[in-house]
Amino acid sequence: MASAQEIQPDPRARRGRFLARQVVFLIFVTAVLINPAPARASNFGSICDASGCVSVANNVQHAVRESGLLLNDIPGLRAAVTDRVRTVYDPLDLVAYVTTTDPLPDVWAHDDNYGPSANDVVAWVDCDGTNTGTGGTHPNRWCRGQIMRFNSYYYHFSSRVYDDDAQRQNVACHELGHTVGLRHHETVPAVGSCMYRIVGVNQTTILNPHDRAHINAYYN
Ligand SMILES: [Zn+2]
């Protein structure tokens, strides 16, 4: 702030204030650049690792096929997948639906006894050599013909994963999330999302507002 006597400030003082203003401006710009939009912040984007793949979808039409590669080993799982497609995903900015005939679906649903997994991976998503199209670049790499694999070993020889509707809906919600680009929440179950990395008993069957914002921001 200028003092009362400073009617004509000398050039050096003016230059000092100008530099100070530039510093403030640079700090402001930097702050904007290092704060990404909240919807892109944490758990969205393609990735493949030892426990499967996360890919985005190539468009807003998301067809989930429940026959061909069959969902017939874990009782109630097909109903749970259908229910989550219609209840959780279709209401978003996606047109998500189940099909028994589409020869080129976005996602196949499949259950099989893959045996025990070292890390108890009870279900995962593949974009393997059977895919019917891939494209885009990370983190927006898309895959058509992804396969959701539900390991029925954990139905037959374990428990707390596929035992009741809530558990099956939780796992279905989780794997479907991977097929549209959602990654895990690593934090406590209090995130209120089926994308918490632990699935099964006592886990929620829905996405949280953060997940929904990611999907609605990407598919529109
Ligand atoms: Zn997962």
PDB file of C-alpha atoms and ligand atoms in Angstrom:
ATOM      1  CA  MET A   1       0.000   0.000   0.000  1.00  0.00           C
ATOM      2  CA  ALA A   2       1.363   3.437  -0.917  1.00  0.00           C
ATOM      3  CA  SER A   3       2.185   5.799   1.908  1.00  0.00           C
ATOM      4  CA  ALA A   4       0.580   9.274   2.068  1.00  0.00           C
ATOM      5  CA  GLN A   5       3.828  11.041   1.051  1.00  0.00           C
ATOM      6  CA  GLU A   6       4.359   8.946  -2.026  1.00  0.00           C
ATOM      7  CA  ILE A   7       2.883  11.162  -4.695  1.00  0.00           C
ATOM      8  CA  GLN A   8       5.389  10.236  -7.395  1.00  0.00           C
ATOM      9  CA  PRO A   9       7.046   6.943  -6.373  1.00  0.00           C
ATOM     10  CA  ASP A  10      10.532   6.505  -7.792  1.00  0.00           C
ATOM     11  CA  PRO A  11      10.960   4.032 -10.683  1.00  0.00           C
ATOM     12  CA  ARG A  12      12.754   1.493  -8.532  1.00  0.00           C
ATOM     13  CA  ALA A  13       9.798   1.260  -6.169  1.00  0.00           C
ATOM     14  CA  ARG A  14       7.403   0.850  -9.094  1.00  0.00           C
ATOM     15  CA  ARG A  15       9.548  -1.866 -10.553  1.00  0.00           C
ATOM     16  CA  GLY A  16       9.525  -3.647  -7.200  1.00  0.00           C
ATOM     17  CA  ARG A  17       5.740  -3.670  -7.040  1.00  0.00           C
ATOM     18  CA  PHE A  18       5.502  -4.836 -10.645  1.00  0.00           C
ATOM     19  CA  LEU A  19       7.774  -7.786  -9.910  1.00  0.00           C
ATOM     20  CA  ALA A  20       5.743  -8.603  -6.813  1.00  0.00           C
ATOM     21  CA  ARG A  21       2.597  -8.662  -8.914  1.00  0.00           C
ATOM     22  CA  GLN A  22       4.257 -11.002 -11.418  1.00  0.00           C
ATOM     23  CA  VAL A  23       5.214 -13.372  -8.636  1.00  0.00           C
ATOM     24  CA  VAL A  24       1.628 -13.457  -7.400  1.00  0.00           C
ATOM     25  CA  PHE A  25       0.399 -14.092 -10.929  1.00  0.00           C
ATOM     26  CA  LEU A  26       2.831 -16.975 -11.471  1.00  0.00           C
ATOM     27  CA  ILE A  27       1.830 -18.587  -8.192  1.00  0.00           C
ATOM     28  CA  PHE A  28      -1.810 -18.351  -9.184  1.00  0.00           C
ATOM     29  CA  VAL A  29      -1.229 -19.947 -12.603  1.00  0.00           C
ATOM     30  CA  THR A  30       0.840 -22.730 -11.099  1.00  0.00           C
ATOM     31  CA  ALA A  31      -1.864 -23.491  -8.561  1.00  0.00           C
ATOM     32  CA  VAL A  32      -4.398 -23.888 -11.364  1.00  0.00           C
ATOM     33  CA  LEU A  33      -2.156 -26.215 -13.358  1.00  0.00           C
ATOM     34  CA  ILE A  34      -1.363 -28.565 -10.506  1.00  0.00           C
ATOM     35  CA  ASN A  35      -5.009 -28.982  -9.513  1.00  0.00           C
ATOM     36  CA  PRO A  36      -6.589 -31.369 -12.036  1.00  0.00           C
ATOM     37  CA  ALA A  37     -10.327 -31.450 -12.412  1.00  0.00           C
ATOM     38  CA  PRO A  38     -11.793 -33.507  -9.558  1.00  0.00           C
ATOM     39  CA  ALA A  39     -13.560 -35.877 -11.935  1.00  0.00           C
ATOM     40  CA  ARG A  40     -10.218 -37.062 -13.340  1.00  0.00           C
ATOM     41  CA  ALA A  41      -8.425 -37.178 -10.018  1.00  0.00           C
ATOM     42  CA  SER A  42      -7.975 -40.685  -8.766  1.00  0.00           C
ATOM     43  CA  ASN A  43      -9.562 -43.867  -9.993  1.00  0.00           C
ATOM     44  CA  PHE A  44     -10.272 -43.601 -13.722  1.00  0.00           C
ATOM     45  CA  GLY A  45      -8.197 -44.708 -16.689  1.00  0.00           C
ATOM     46  CA  SER A  46      -6.825 -47.719 -18.525  1.00  0.00           C
ATOM     47  CA  ILE A  47      -4.267 -50.005 -16.918  1.00  0.00           C
ATOM     48  CA  CYS A  48      -3.298 -53.694 -17.086  1.00  0.00           C
ATOM     49  CA  ASP A  49      -1.529 -55.553 -14.308  1.00  0.00           C
ATOM     50  CA  ALA A  50      -1.239 -59.051 -12.848  1.00  0.00           C
ATOM     51  CA  SER A  51      -4.843 -59.032 -11.686  1.00  0.00           C
ATOM     52  CA  GLY A  52      -6.482 -57.944 -14.934  1.00  0.00           C
ATOM     53  CA  CYS A  53      -7.228 -54.941 -17.081  1.00  0.00           C
ATOM     54  CA  VAL A  54      -9.079 -51.701 -16.837  1.00  0.00           C
ATOM     55  CA  SER A  55     -10.068 -50.352 -20.235  1.00  0.00           C
ATOM     56  CA  VAL A  56     -12.425 -47.613 -21.217  1.00  0.00           C
ATOM     57  CA  ALA A  57     -15.254 -48.361 -23.634  1.00  0.00           C
ATOM     58  CA  ASN A  58     -15.149 -47.091 -27.217  1.00  0.00           C
ATOM     59  CA  ASN A  59     -18.495 -45.308 -26.981  1.00  0.00           C
ATOM     60  CA  VAL A  60     -21.548 -44.737 -24.785  1.00  0.00           C
ATOM     61  CA  GLN A  61     -23.262 -47.931 -25.976  1.00  0.00           C
ATOM     62  CA  HIS A  62     -22.253 -50.631 -23.524  1.00  0.00           C
ATOM     63  CA  ALA A  63     -23.563 -54.087 -24.454  1.00  0.00           C
ATOM     64  CA  VAL A  64     -22.950 -56.836 -21.890  1.00  0.00           C
ATOM     65  CA  ARG A  65     -23.444 -60.307 -23.294  1.00  0.00           C
ATOM     66  CA  GLU A  66     -24.552 -63.054 -20.941  1.00  0.00           C
ATOM     67  CA  SER A  67     -24.529 -66.036 -23.261  1.00  0.00           C
ATOM     68  CA  GLY A  68     -21.960 -67.577 -25.522  1.00  0.00           C
ATOM     69  CA  LEU A  69     -19.427 -67.450 -22.756  1.00  0.00           C
ATOM     70  CA  LEU A  70     -21.865 -68.605 -20.159  1.00  0.00           C
ATOM     71  CA  LEU A  71     -22.733 -67.385 -16.739  1.00  0.00           C
ATOM     72  CA  ASN A  72     -24.083 -70.681 -15.464  1.00  0.00           C
ATOM     73  CA  ASP A  73     -21.870 -71.951 -12.666  1.00  0.00           C
ATOM     74  CA  ILE A  74     -22.595 -69.525  -9.852  1.00  0.00           C
ATOM     75  CA  PRO A  75     -26.323 -69.478  -9.055  1.00  0.00           C
ATOM     76  CA  GLY A  76     -27.775 -65.988  -9.161  1.00  0.00           C
ATOM     77  CA  LEU A  77     -24.750 -64.357 -10.780  1.00  0.00           C
ATOM     78  CA  ARG A  78     -26.415 -63.748 -14.124  1.00  0.00           C
ATOM     79  CA  ALA A  79     -29.316 -62.032 -12.381  1.00  0.00           C
ATOM     80  CA  ALA A  80     -26.858 -59.943 -10.372  1.00  0.00           C
ATOM     81  CA  VAL A  81     -25.002 -58.793 -13.506  1.00  0.00           C
ATOM     82  CA  THR A  82     -28.273 -57.945 -15.269  1.00  0.00           C
ATOM     83  CA  ASP A  83     -29.491 -56.069 -12.241  1.00  0.00           C
ATOM     84  CA  ARG A  84     -26.324 -53.980 -11.845  1.00  0.00           C
ATOM     85  CA  VAL A  85     -26.192 -53.120 -15.559  1.00  0.00           C
ATOM     86  CA  ARG A  86     -29.739 -51.797 -15.379  1.00  0.00           C
ATOM     87  CA  THR A  87     -29.681 -50.278 -11.899  1.00  0.00           C
ATOM     88  CA  VAL A  88     -26.179 -48.808 -11.616  1.00  0.00           C
ATOM     89  CA  TYR A  89     -24.741 -48.281 -15.106  1.00  0.00           C
ATOM     90  CA  ASP A  90     -27.616 -47.568 -17.484  1.00  0.00           C
ATOM     91  CA  PRO A  91     -28.811 -44.563 -15.413  1.00  0.00           C
ATOM     92  CA  LEU A  92     -25.414 -42.901 -16.022  1.00  0.00           C
ATOM     93  CA  ASP A  93     -24.459 -41.166 -19.283  1.00  0.00           C
ATOM     94  CA  LEU A  94     -24.067 -44.653 -20.737  1.00  0.00           C
ATOM     95  CA  VAL A  95     -26.553 -46.757 -22.656  1.00  0.00           C
ATOM     96  CA  ALA A  96     -25.776 -49.961 -20.781  1.00  0.00           C
ATOM     97  CA  TYR A  97     -27.767 -53.091 -21.513  1.00  0.00           C
ATOM     98  CA  VAL A  98     -27.587 -56.862 -21.518  1.00  0.00           C
ATOM     99  CA  THR A  99     -27.790 -58.939 -24.672  1.00  0.00           C
ATOM    100  CA  THR A 100     -27.884 -62.624 -25.506  1.00  0.00           C
ATOM    101  CA  THR A 101     -27.387 -62.192 -29.237  1.00  0.00           C
ATOM    102  CA  ASP A 102     -25.005 -59.311 -30.081  1.00  0.00           C
ATOM    103  CA  PRO A 103     -22.048 -60.987 -31.887  1.00  0.00           C
ATOM    104  CA  LEU A 104     -19.748 -58.069 -31.048  1.00  0.00           C
ATOM    105  CA  PRO A 105     -20.613 -57.064 -27.508  1.00  0.00           C
ATOM    106  CA  ASP A 106     -18.495 -54.655 -25.509  1.00  0.00           C
ATOM    107  CA  VAL A 107     -18.290 -57.153 -22.664  1.00  0.00           C
ATOM    108  CA  TRP A 108     -18.714 -60.895 -22.250  1.00  0.00           C
ATOM    109  CA  ALA A 109     -19.691 -62.268 -18.855  1.00  0.00           C
ATOM    110  CA  HIS A 110     -18.203 -65.608 -17.932  1.00  0.00           C
ATOM    111  CA  ASP A 111     -17.817 -67.755 -14.868  1.00  0.00           C
ATOM    112  CA  ASP A 112     -15.578 -70.771 -14.498  1.00  0.00           C
ATOM    113  CA  ASN A 113     -13.614 -72.607 -11.856  1.00  0.00           C
ATOM    114  CA  TYR A 114     -10.137 -71.143 -12.288  1.00  0.00           C
ATOM    115  CA  GLY A 115      -8.971 -72.651  -8.997  1.00  0.00           C
ATOM    116  CA  PRO A 116      -7.503 -70.807  -6.051  1.00  0.00           C
ATOM    117  CA  SER A 117      -5.700 -67.576  -6.794  1.00  0.00           C
ATOM    118  CA  ALA A 118      -2.513 -66.601  -5.008  1.00  0.00           C
ATOM    119  CA  ASN A 119      -3.959 -63.265  -4.027  1.00  0.00           C
ATOM    120  CA  ASP A 120      -7.578 -64.429  -3.822  1.00  0.00           C
ATOM    121  CA  VAL A 121      -8.503 -62.576  -6.981  1.00  0.00           C
ATOM    122  CA  VAL A 122     -12.108 -63.738  -7.147  1.00  0.00           C
ATOM    123  CA  ALA A 123     -12.972 -61.969 -10.411  1.00  0.00           C
ATOM    124  CA  TRP A 124     -11.208 -59.870 -13.014  1.00  0.00           C
ATOM    125  CA  VAL A 125     -11.508 -58.376 -16.483  1.00  0.00           C
ATOM    126  CA  ASP A 126      -9.441 -59.386 -19.512  1.00  0.00           C
ATOM    127  CA  CYS A 127      -8.774 -57.599 -22.766  1.00  0.00           C
ATOM    128  CA  ASP A 128      -7.107 -60.655 -24.250  1.00  0.00           C
ATOM    129  CA  GLY A 129      -6.495 -61.903 -27.786  1.00  0.00           C
ATOM    130  CA  THR A 130     -10.203 -62.546 -28.330  1.00  0.00           C
ATOM    131  CA  ASN A 131     -10.954 -58.826 -28.307  1.00  0.00           C
ATOM    132  CA  THR A 132     -12.831 -57.434 -31.295  1.00  0.00           C
ATOM    133  CA  GLY A 133     -11.149 -54.055 -31.351  1.00  0.00           C
ATOM    134  CA  THR A 134      -8.788 -51.864 -29.381  1.00  0.00           C
ATOM    135  CA  GLY A 135      -7.659 -48.297 -29.739  1.00  0.00           C
ATOM    136  CA  GLY A 136      -6.928 -45.031 -28.033  1.00  0.00           C
ATOM    137  CA  THR A 137      -3.939 -44.258 -25.873  1.00  0.00           C
ATOM    138  CA  HIS A 138      -3.408 -44.628 -22.168  1.00  0.00           C
ATOM    139  CA  PRO A 139      -5.194 -43.604 -19.967  1.00  0.00           C
ATOM    140  CA  ASN A 140      -8.005 -43.769 -22.509  1.00  0.00           C
ATOM    141  CA  ARG A 141      -7.125 -47.098 -24.125  1.00  0.00           C
ATOM    142  CA  TRP A 142     -10.351 -48.838 -25.112  1.00  0.00           C
ATOM    143  CA  CYS A 143     -11.150 -52.481 -25.634  1.00  0.00           C
ATOM    144  CA  ARG A 144     -14.185 -54.041 -27.249  1.00  0.00           C
ATOM    145  CA  GLY A 145     -14.922 -57.656 -26.364  1.00  0.00           C
ATOM    146  CA  GLN A 146     -13.588 -57.494 -22.797  1.00  0.00           C
ATOM    147  CA  ILE A 147     -14.309 -60.546 -20.671  1.00  0.00           C
ATOM    148  CA  MET A 148     -15.468 -60.345 -17.077  1.00  0.00           C
ATOM    149  CA  ARG A 149     -14.233 -63.551 -15.443  1.00  0.00           C
ATOM    150  CA  PHE A 150     -15.896 -64.623 -12.217  1.00  0.00           C
ATOM    151  CA  ASN A 151     -13.977 -67.400 -10.483  1.00  0.00           C
ATOM    152  CA  SER A 152     -16.482 -69.968  -9.271  1.00  0.00           C
ATOM    153  CA  TYR A 153     -13.803 -71.626  -7.173  1.00  0.00           C
ATOM    154  CA  TYR A 154     -14.715 -69.012  -4.603  1.00  0.00           C
ATOM    155  CA  TYR A 155     -18.336 -70.087  -4.790  1.00  0.00           C
ATOM    156  CA  HIS A 156     -17.705 -73.827  -4.560  1.00  0.00           C
ATOM    157  CA  PHE A 157     -14.823 -73.937  -2.129  1.00  0.00           C
ATOM    158  CA  SER A 158     -14.916 -70.678  -0.284  1.00  0.00           C
ATOM    159  CA  SER A 159     -17.545 -68.247   0.902  1.00  0.00           C
ATOM    160  CA  ARG A 160     -18.246 -64.587   1.572  1.00  0.00           C
ATOM    161  CA  VAL A 161     -18.036 -63.657  -2.108  1.00  0.00           C
ATOM    162  CA  TYR A 162     -20.871 -65.255  -4.095  1.00  0.00           C
ATOM    163  CA  ASP A 163     -23.165 -66.455  -1.298  1.00  0.00           C
ATOM    164  CA  ASP A 164     -26.090 -64.047  -1.578  1.00  0.00           C
ATOM    165  CA  ASP A 165     -27.566 -61.364  -3.816  1.00  0.00           C
ATOM    166  CA  ALA A 166     -25.731 -58.517  -2.110  1.00  0.00           C
ATOM    167  CA  GLN A 167     -22.341 -60.175  -2.481  1.00  0.00           C
ATOM    168  CA  ARG A 168     -22.951 -61.123  -6.113  1.00  0.00           C
ATOM    169  CA  GLN A 169     -24.214 -57.625  -6.914  1.00  0.00           C
ATOM    170  CA  ASN A 170     -21.129 -56.150  -5.261  1.00  0.00           C
ATOM    171  CA  VAL A 171     -18.765 -58.226  -7.406  1.00  0.00           C
ATOM    172  CA  ALA A 172     -20.810 -57.573 -10.571  1.00  0.00           C
ATOM    173  CA  CYS A 173     -20.833 -53.823  -9.886  1.00  0.00           C
ATOM    174  CA  HIS A 174     -17.047 -53.946  -9.384  1.00  0.00           C
ATOM    175  CA  GLU A 175     -16.143 -55.835 -12.573  1.00  0.00           C
ATOM    176  CA  LEU A 176     -18.548 -53.806 -14.691  1.00  0.00           C
ATOM    177  CA  GLY A 177     -16.792 -50.724 -13.353  1.00  0.00           C
ATOM    178  CA  HIS A 178     -13.472 -51.986 -14.690  1.00  0.00           C
ATOM    179  CA  THR A 179     -15.061 -52.384 -18.144  1.00  0.00           C
ATOM    180  CA  VAL A 180     -15.854 -48.669 -18.341  1.00  0.00           C
ATOM    181  CA  GLY A 181     -12.553 -47.382 -16.965  1.00  0.00           C
ATOM    182  CA  LEU A 182     -12.917 -47.377 -13.196  1.00  0.00           C
ATOM    183  CA  ARG A 183      -9.937 -48.442 -11.125  1.00  0.00           C
ATOM    184  CA  HIS A 184      -9.870 -49.421  -7.466  1.00  0.00           C
ATOM    185  CA  HIS A 185     -10.401 -47.301  -4.442  1.00  0.00           C
ATOM    186  CA  GLU A 186      -7.609 -48.364  -2.116  1.00  0.00           C
ATOM    187  CA  THR A 187      -9.032 -46.687   0.928  1.00  0.00           C
ATOM    188  CA  VAL A 188     -11.397 -48.044   3.561  1.00  0.00           C
ATOM    189  CA  PRO A 189     -14.820 -49.384   2.585  1.00  0.00           C
ATOM    190  CA  ALA A 190     -16.250 -46.099   3.813  1.00  0.00           C
ATOM    191  CA  VAL A 191     -15.670 -44.786   0.275  1.00  0.00           C
ATOM    192  CA  GLY A 192     -19.160 -46.183  -0.300  1.00  0.00           C
ATOM    193  CA  SER A 193     -18.220 -47.675  -3.654  1.00  0.00           C
ATOM    194  CA  CYS A 194     -18.178 -51.180  -5.084  1.00  0.00           C
ATOM    195  CA  MET A 195     -14.783 -50.217  -6.574  1.00  0.00           C
ATOM    196  CA  TYR A 196     -13.081 -50.736  -3.240  1.00  0.00           C
ATOM    197  CA  ARG A 197     -10.438 -53.377  -3.969  1.00  0.00           C
ATOM    198  CA  ILE A 198     -12.012 -55.854  -1.516  1.00  0.00           C
ATOM    199  CA  VAL A 199     -15.239 -57.437  -2.717  1.00  0.00           C
ATOM    200  CA  GLY A 200     -17.814 -59.777  -1.214  1.00  0.00           C
ATOM    201  CA  VAL A 201     -19.463 -59.784   2.163  1.00  0.00           C
ATOM    202  CA  ASN A 202     -20.330 -56.435   3.734  1.00  0.00           C
ATOM    203  CA  GLN A 203     -19.423 -54.408   0.632  1.00  0.00           C
ATOM    204  CA  THR A 204     -21.701 -51.980  -1.147  1.00  0.00           C
ATOM    205  CA  THR A 205     -23.466 -52.788  -4.433  1.00  0.00           C
ATOM    206  CA  ILE A 206     -23.312 -49.280  -5.931  1.00  0.00           C
ATOM    207  CA  LEU A 207     -20.895 -46.646  -7.231  1.00  0.00           C
ATOM    208  CA  ASN A 208     -20.240 -43.514  -5.231  1.00  0.00           C
ATOM    209  CA  PRO A 209     -20.692 -39.956  -6.546  1.00  0.00           C
ATOM    210  CA  HIS A 210     -16.974 -39.725  -7.439  1.00  0.00           C
ATOM    211  CA  ASP A 211     -17.194 -42.832  -9.665  1.00  0.00           C
ATOM    212  CA  ARG A 212     -20.379 -41.595 -11.305  1.00  0.00           C
ATOM    213  CA  ALA A 213     -18.776 -38.219 -12.017  1.00  0.00           C
ATOM    214  CA  HIS A 214     -15.835 -39.925 -13.735  1.00  0.00           C
ATOM    215  CA  ILE A 215     -18.132 -41.917 -16.002  1.00  0.00           C
ATOM    216  CA  ASN A 216     -20.456 -39.046 -16.802  1.00  0.00           C
ATOM    217  CA  ALA A 217     -17.489 -36.783 -17.588  1.00  0.00           C
ATOM    218  CA  TYR A 218     -16.020 -39.284 -20.048  1.00  0.00           C
ATOM    219  CA  TYR A 219     -19.103 -40.683 -21.794  1.00  0.00           C
ATOM    220  CA  ASN A 220     -21.414 -38.037 -23.149  1.00  0.00           C
TER     221      ASN A 220
HETATM  222 ZN    ZN B   1     -10.890 -54.880  -9.273  1.00  0.00          ZN
END
